[in-house]
CSV table of C-alpha atoms in Angstrom, one decimal:
chain,number,residue,atom,x,y,z
A,1,ALA,CA,-2.3,8.8,19.0
A,2,ALA,CA,1.3,7.8,19.9
A,3,GLU,CA,0.4,7.3,23.6
A,4,ARG,CA,-2.3,4.8,22.5
A,5,TRP,CA,0.3,2.8,20.6
A,6,TYR,CA,2.6,2.7,23.7
A,7,GLN,CA,-0.4,1.7,25.9
A,8,TRP,CA,-1.2,-1.1,23.5
A,9,GLU,CA,2.4,-2.3,23.6
A,10,GLN,CA,2.4,-2.4,27.4
A,11,ALA,CA,-1.0,-4.1,27.7
A,12,TYR,CA,-0.1,-6.9,25.2
A,13,GLU,CA,3.7,-7.1,25.9
A,14,VAL,CA,4.6,-6.6,22.3
A,15,GLN,CA,6.7,-4.0,20.4
A,16,VAL,CA,5.2,-2.3,17.3
A,17,GLN,CA,7.7,-2.2,14.4
A,18,VAL,CA,7.1,0.1,11.4
A,19,ALA,CA,8.2,-0.9,7.9
A,20,ASP,CA,8.9,2.1,5.7
A,21,LEU,CA,7.4,1.2,2.3
A,22,PRO,CA,7.7,3.3,-0.9
A,23,ALA,CA,5.2,6.1,-1.1
A,24,GLY,CA,1.8,5.1,-2.3
A,25,ARG,CA,2.6,1.3,-2.1
A,26,ASP,CA,0.9,-1.2,0.1
A,27,PRO,CA,2.4,-4.6,1.1
A,28,GLY,CA,0.2,-6.6,-1.2
A,29,ASP,CA,1.3,-4.6,-4.2
A,30,LEU,CA,5.0,-4.7,-3.3
A,31,TRP,CA,4.7,-8.5,-2.7
A,32,LYS,CA,3.5,-8.9,-6.3
A,33,ASP,CA,6.0,-6.4,-7.9
A,34,ASP,CA,9.1,-6.6,-5.8
A,35,ARG,CA,9.4,-9.2,-3.0
A,36,GLY,CA,13.0,-8.2,-2.5
A,37,ALA,CA,12.0,-4.6,-1.6
A,38,LEU,CA,9.3,-5.9,0.7
A,39,ALA,CA,11.7,-8.2,2.4
A,40,THR,CA,14.2,-5.3,2.8
A,41,ALA,CA,11.5,-3.1,4.3
A,42,ILE,CA,10.6,-5.7,6.8
A,43,GLU,CA,14.2,-6.4,7.7
A,44,ARG,CA,14.7,-2.7,8.3
A,45,ALA,CA,11.4,-2.2,10.3
A,46,ALA,CA,12.0,0.1,13.2
A,47,PRO,CA,10.3,0.5,16.6
A,48,PHE,CA,7.5,3.1,16.4
A,49,LEU,CA,9.5,5.7,18.3
A,50,GLN,CA,12.6,5.2,16.2
A,51,PHE,CA,10.5,5.5,13.0
A,52,ARG,CA,9.0,8.8,14.2
A,53,ILE,CA,12.5,10.2,15.0
A,54,ASP,CA,13.9,8.9,11.7
A,55,ARG,CA,11.1,10.6,9.8
A,56,LEU,CA,11.8,13.9,11.7
A,57,LEU,CA,15.5,13.7,10.9
A,58,ALA,CA,15.0,12.8,7.3
A,59,GLY,CA,13.3,16.2,6.7
A,60,ALA,CA,15.4,18.3,9.0
A,61,ASP,CA,18.0,20.8,7.9
A,62,LEU,CA,20.9,20.3,10.2
A,63,ARG,CA,23.4,22.8,8.7
A,64,THR,CA,23.0,25.5,11.3
A,65,LEU,CA,23.1,25.5,15.1
A,66,GLU,CA,19.6,27.1,15.2
A,67,SER,CA,18.1,24.4,13.0
A,68,LYS,CA,19.8,21.7,15.1
A,69,ALA,CA,18.3,23.2,18.2
A,70,ARG,CA,14.8,23.3,16.6
A,71,THR,CA,15.2,19.6,15.6
A,72,ALA,CA,16.3,18.7,19.1
A,73,GLU,CA,13.2,20.4,20.5
A,74,ASP,CA,11.0,18.5,18.1
A,75,ALA,CA,12.7,15.2,18.9
A,76,ALA,CA,12.4,15.8,22.6
A,77,ALA,CA,8.7,16.2,22.2
A,78,ILE,CA,8.5,12.8,20.4
A,79,ILE,CA,10.7,11.1,23.0
A,80,ALA,CA,8.7,12.5,25.9
A,81,SER,CA,5.6,10.6,24.8
A,82,HIS,CA,7.2,7.2,25.5
A,83,PRO,CA,6.3,5.8,28.9
A,84,SER,CA,9.6,4.1,29.7
A,85,GLU,CA,12.3,6.4,31.2
A,86,LEU,CA,15.0,4.0,30.3
A,87,VAL,CA,13.9,4.0,26.6
A,88,ARG,CA,13.6,7.8,26.7
A,89,ASP,CA,17.1,8.1,28.0
A,90,GLN,CA,18.6,5.8,25.4
A,91,TYR,CA,17.2,7.9,22.7
A,92,VAL,CA,18.4,11.1,24.4
A,93,MET,CA,22.0,9.8,24.4
A,94,LYS,CA,21.7,8.7,20.7
A,95,LEU,CA,20.3,12.0,19.6
A,96,ALA,CA,22.7,14.1,21.6
A,97,GLY,CA,25.6,12.5,19.7
A,98,MET,CA,23.9,12.8,16.3
A,99,LEU,CA,22.9,16.5,16.8
A,100,ASP,CA,26.0,17.5,18.8
A,101,ILE,CA,23.9,18.8,21.6
A,102,ASP,CA,24.5,18.4,25.4
A,103,ALA,CA,22.7,15.3,26.6
A,104,ASP,CA,21.6,16.9,29.9
A,105,GLN,CA,20.0,19.8,28.0
A,106,LEU,CA,18.2,17.4,25.7
A,107,ARG,CA,17.2,15.2,28.7
A,108,ALA,CA,15.7,18.3,30.5
A,109,ALA,CA,13.7,19.2,27.4
A,110,VAL,CA,12.3,15.6,27.3
A,111,ARG,CA,11.4,15.8,31.1
A,112,ALA,CA,9.7,19.1,30.5
A,113,GLY,CA,7.4,17.4,28.1
A,114,PRO,CA,6.1,18.5,24.6
A,115,ARG,CA,5.6,22.3,24.5
A,116,ARG,CA,4.4,22.2,20.9
A,117,ARG,CA,3.7,19.6,18.3
A,118,PRO,CA,6.7,18.4,16.4
A,119,ALA,CA,7.1,20.4,13.2
A,120,ARG,CA,7.4,17.3,10.9
A,121,GLU,CA,4.3,15.7,12.4
A,122,SER,CA,2.0,18.7,12.4
A,123,SER,CA,0.1,19.8,9.4
A,124,ARG,CA,-0.5,23.2,10.9
A,125,GLY,CA,1.2,25.4,13.5
A,126,GLY,CA,4.8,25.4,14.4
A,127,ASP,CA,7.3,28.3,13.9
A,128,THR,CA,5.8,30.8,11.5
A,129,ASP,CA,9.0,32.9,11.3
A,130,ALA,CA,11.2,30.2,10.0
A,131,PRO,CA,10.7,28.6,6.6
A,132,PRO,CA,9.7,24.9,6.8
A,133,PRO,CA,12.5,22.5,6.1
A,134,PRO,CA,12.6,20.9,2.7
A,135,ARG,CA,10.4,17.8,2.2
A,136,PRO,CA,12.5,14.6,2.0
A,137,THR,CA,12.9,13.4,-1.5
A,138,GLN,CA,10.7,10.4,-2.3
A,139,VAL,CA,13.0,7.9,-4.1
A,140,ASP,CA,12.4,4.2,-4.9
A,141,ARG,CA,13.5,2.2,-1.9
A,142,ARG,CA,15.7,0.0,-4.1
A,143,GLU,CA,17.6,2.9,-5.3
A,144,LEU,CA,17.9,4.3,-1.7
A,145,ASP,CA,19.2,0.9,-0.5
A,146,VAL,CA,22.0,0.6,-3.1
A,147,LEU,CA,23.0,4.3,-2.5
A,148,ARG,CA,23.2,3.6,1.2
A,149,TRP,CA,25.5,0.8,0.7
A,150,ALA,CA,27.5,2.8,-1.9
A,151,ILE,CA,28.2,5.3,0.8
A,152,HIS,CA,29.0,2.9,3.7
A,153,SER,CA,30.4,-0.1,1.8
A,154,PRO,CA,31.3,1.0,-1.7
A,155,GLN,CA,33.3,-2.2,-2.4
A,156,LEU,CA,30.0,-4.0,-2.7
A,157,VAL,CA,28.9,-1.9,-5.7
A,158,ALA,CA,31.9,-0.2,-7.2
A,159,ASP,CA,32.5,-2.6,-10.0
A,160,TRP,CA,29.0,-2.8,-11.4
A,161,LEU,CA,26.9,0.2,-10.3
A,162,ASP,CA,26.3,2.7,-13.1
A,163,SER,CA,24.2,5.9,-13.3
A,164,SER,CA,22.2,4.4,-16.2
A,165,LEU,CA,20.7,2.0,-13.6
A,166,PHE,CA,18.9,4.8,-11.7
A,167,ILE,CA,15.5,5.9,-12.8
A,168,ASP,CA,15.0,8.6,-10.2
A,169,PRO,CA,16.8,11.8,-11.2
A,170,ALA,CA,17.6,12.7,-7.5
A,171,ALA,CA,19.1,9.2,-6.9
A,172,ARG,CA,21.1,9.4,-10.2
A,173,SER,CA,22.5,12.8,-9.2
A,174,VAL,CA,23.6,11.5,-5.8
A,175,PHE,CA,25.3,8.6,-7.4
A,176,GLU,CA,27.1,10.8,-9.9
A,177,LEU,CA,28.3,13.1,-7.1
A,178,LEU,CA,29.6,10.1,-5.3
A,179,ALA,CA,31.3,8.6,-8.4
A,180,GLU,CA,33.0,11.9,-9.2
A,181,SER,CA,34.2,12.7,-5.7
A,182,ALA,CA,37.2,11.4,-3.9
A,183,THR,CA,35.5,11.5,-0.5
A,184,PHE,CA,32.0,11.7,0.8
A,185,GLN,CA,32.7,15.2,2.2
A,186,GLU,CA,33.8,16.3,-1.3
A,187,ALA,CA,30.4,15.0,-2.7
A,188,LEU,CA,28.6,16.8,0.1
A,189,ASP,CA,30.3,20.1,-0.6
A,190,ALA,CA,29.5,19.9,-4.3
A,191,SER,CA,25.8,19.0,-3.8
A,192,ASP,CA,22.8,21.4,-4.1
A,193,ASP,CA,20.0,21.6,-1.6
A,194,SER,CA,18.0,18.6,-2.8
A,195,THR,CA,20.9,16.2,-3.2
A,196,ARG,CA,22.6,17.4,0.0
A,197,ALA,CA,19.5,16.4,2.0
A,198,LEU,CA,19.4,13.0,0.5
A,199,LEU,CA,23.2,12.5,1.0
A,200,GLN,CA,23.0,13.5,4.7
A,201,ARG,CA,20.0,11.2,5.2
A,202,LEU,CA,21.7,8.2,3.7
A,203,ALA,CA,24.9,8.9,5.6
A,204,ASN,CA,23.0,8.8,8.9
A,205,GLU,CA,21.3,5.5,7.9
A,206,GLU,CA,24.1,3.1,8.6
A,207,PRO,CA,23.3,-0.4,7.3
A,208,PRO,CA,24.0,-3.5,9.5
A,209,GLU,CA,27.5,-4.8,9.5
A,210,VAL,CA,28.0,-8.0,7.5
A,211,GLU,CA,31.2,-9.9,7.8
A,212,ASP,CA,30.4,-13.4,6.7
A,213,GLU,CA,31.6,-14.0,3.2
A,214,ASP,CA,28.5,-16.0,2.1
A,215,GLU,CA,26.2,-13.3,3.5
A,216,LEU,CA,28.3,-10.6,1.7
A,217,ALA,CA,27.9,-12.6,-1.6
A,218,THR,CA,24.2,-12.8,-1.0
A,219,LEU,CA,23.9,-9.1,-0.2
A,220,ARG,CA,25.8,-8.2,-3.2
A,221,ALA,CA,23.6,-10.3,-5.4
A,222,ARG,CA,20.5,-8.9,-3.8
A,223,LEU,CA,21.6,-5.3,-4.3
A,224,MET,CA,22.4,-6.0,-7.9
A,225,THR,CA,19.2,-7.8,-8.8
A,226,ASN,CA,17.0,-5.3,-7.0
A,227,THR,CA,18.8,-2.3,-8.7
A,228,VAL,CA,18.9,-3.7,-12.2
A,229,GLU,CA,15.4,-5.1,-12.3
A,230,PRO,CA,13.5,-1.8,-12.9
A,231,ALA,CA,16.2,-0.6,-15.3
A,232,ALA,CA,16.0,-3.8,-17.3
A,233,GLN,CA,12.2,-3.6,-17.3
A,234,ARG,CA,12.4,-0.2,-18.8
A,235,LEU,CA,15.0,-1.3,-21.3
A,236,LEU,CA,12.8,-4.2,-22.4
A,237,ALA,CA,9.8,-1.9,-22.9
A,238,ARG,CA,11.9,0.3,-25.1
A,239,MET,CA,13.3,-2.6,-27.1
A,240,LEU,CA,9.9,-4.0,-27.7
A,241,HIS,CA,8.6,-0.5,-28.7
A,242,ASP,CA,11.5,-0.2,-31.2
A,243,GLY,CA,11.0,-3.7,-32.6
A,244,ASP,CA,14.4,-4.8,-31.4
A,245,GLU,CA,14.5,-8.5,-31.6
A,246,ARG,CA,17.2,-8.7,-29.0
A,247,GLY,CA,14.5,-7.9,-26.4
A,248,SER,CA,13.7,-11.6,-26.2
A,249,GLU,CA,17.1,-12.1,-24.7
A,250,VAL,CA,16.5,-9.4,-22.1
A,251,LYS,CA,13.1,-10.8,-21.3
A,252,THR,CA,14.6,-14.3,-20.8
A,253,LEU,CA,17.3,-12.9,-18.5
A,254,LEU,CA,14.7,-11.0,-16.5
A,255,SER,CA,12.5,-14.0,-16.1
A,256,ALA,CA,15.4,-16.2,-15.0
A,257,MET,CA,16.7,-13.6,-12.5
A,258,THR,CA,13.2,-13.3,-10.9
A,259,HIS,CA,13.0,-17.1,-10.7
A,260,HIS,CA,16.4,-17.6,-9.2
A,261,ARG,CA,15.7,-14.8,-6.7
A,262,GLU,CA,12.4,-16.4,-5.7
A,263,ILE,CA,13.9,-19.8,-5.0
A,264,GLY,CA,16.9,-18.2,-3.2
A,265,ASP,CA,19.6,-19.2,-5.8
A,266,TRP,CA,21.5,-15.9,-5.4
A,267,GLU,CA,24.5,-17.0,-7.3
A,268,ALA,CA,22.5,-17.7,-10.4
A,269,ALA,CA,20.5,-14.5,-9.8
A,270,ARG,CA,23.7,-12.5,-9.6
A,271,HIS,CA,24.9,-14.1,-12.9
A,272,ASP,CA,21.7,-13.0,-14.6
A,273,ALA,CA,21.9,-9.6,-13.1
A,274,GLU,CA,25.4,-9.0,-14.3
A,275,GLN,CA,24.3,-9.7,-17.9
A,276,LEU,CA,21.3,-7.3,-17.5
A,277,VAL,CA,23.7,-4.7,-16.1
A,278,GLY,CA,25.7,-5.0,-19.3
A,279,TRP,CA,22.6,-4.7,-21.5
A,280,ALA,CA,21.5,-1.5,-19.6
A,281,VAL,CA,24.9,0.2,-19.6
A,282,ALA,CA,25.4,-0.7,-23.3
A,283,ARG,CA,22.1,0.8,-24.3
A,284,ALA,CA,22.7,4.0,-22.3
A,285,ASP,CA,26.1,4.4,-23.9
A,286,ALA,CA,24.6,3.9,-27.3
A,287,ASN,CA,21.9,6.5,-26.6
A,288,GLU,CA,24.5,9.0,-25.5
A,289,GLY,CA,26.6,8.3,-28.6
A,290,ARG,CA,23.6,9.0,-30.8
A,291,GLY,CA,22.8,12.1,-28.8
A,292,SER,CA,26.3,13.6,-29.1
A,293,SER,CA,26.4,13.0,-32.9
A,294,THR,CA,23.3,14.9,-33.6
């Protein structure tokens, strides 16, 4: 199947880009529910070969030399399917650095061609003696995005990001590890198997560099609005269920934030989001207080 994609690219002189959408979501649904997440997915769309390798690495256990070697073999099989020698060699050099493996050895494995189907892309077969690597944790893309920036550019989120804004338990655990640790390595050392895999994955996914002040302000606003939106929606549902009349204020802020985001007024959207963060954090603190007093 991969070879047919590459033949199609060559025949029509185009490059296939793959957008990694949240599990079980199609672009139409995401456009209705979270246009920001769809825009982010499109912005981060990767070439087909890069997508396949990223998927392999996301589920790989790279803690031992043996597992790195197996991952390198699987990656070599994927790279070997690309028709361009120049492209193949670029990926060889990149992966050699990531996996700390000699580039010439990896290059030789690519030239030898696939000896077996890559482990992460095969539903059957592969090494029967070794246990399969853990499946990558499926987390809301918005939460992955803000965690990625929290690792690589913490100054963008340090003064507003809170554990109460995370709905997914794995994402919340990763954030709490980062918040409680002085360094990323300290967080990694304190992690368990599930959070370690997610931490390693996010550490390897470096976001693009942003230096322009206006672009940084927009990025900060986008991160804040995308992160707080699901938490605020959940908060609103609880307030309506409890008959809390203040829910109308949260609903008004949510509607305003959505409108400002859609028209591209990121400064106003950020202002709305800051207030919603305050609501979400205050509600979480109140719930913890009630829980500790019982």
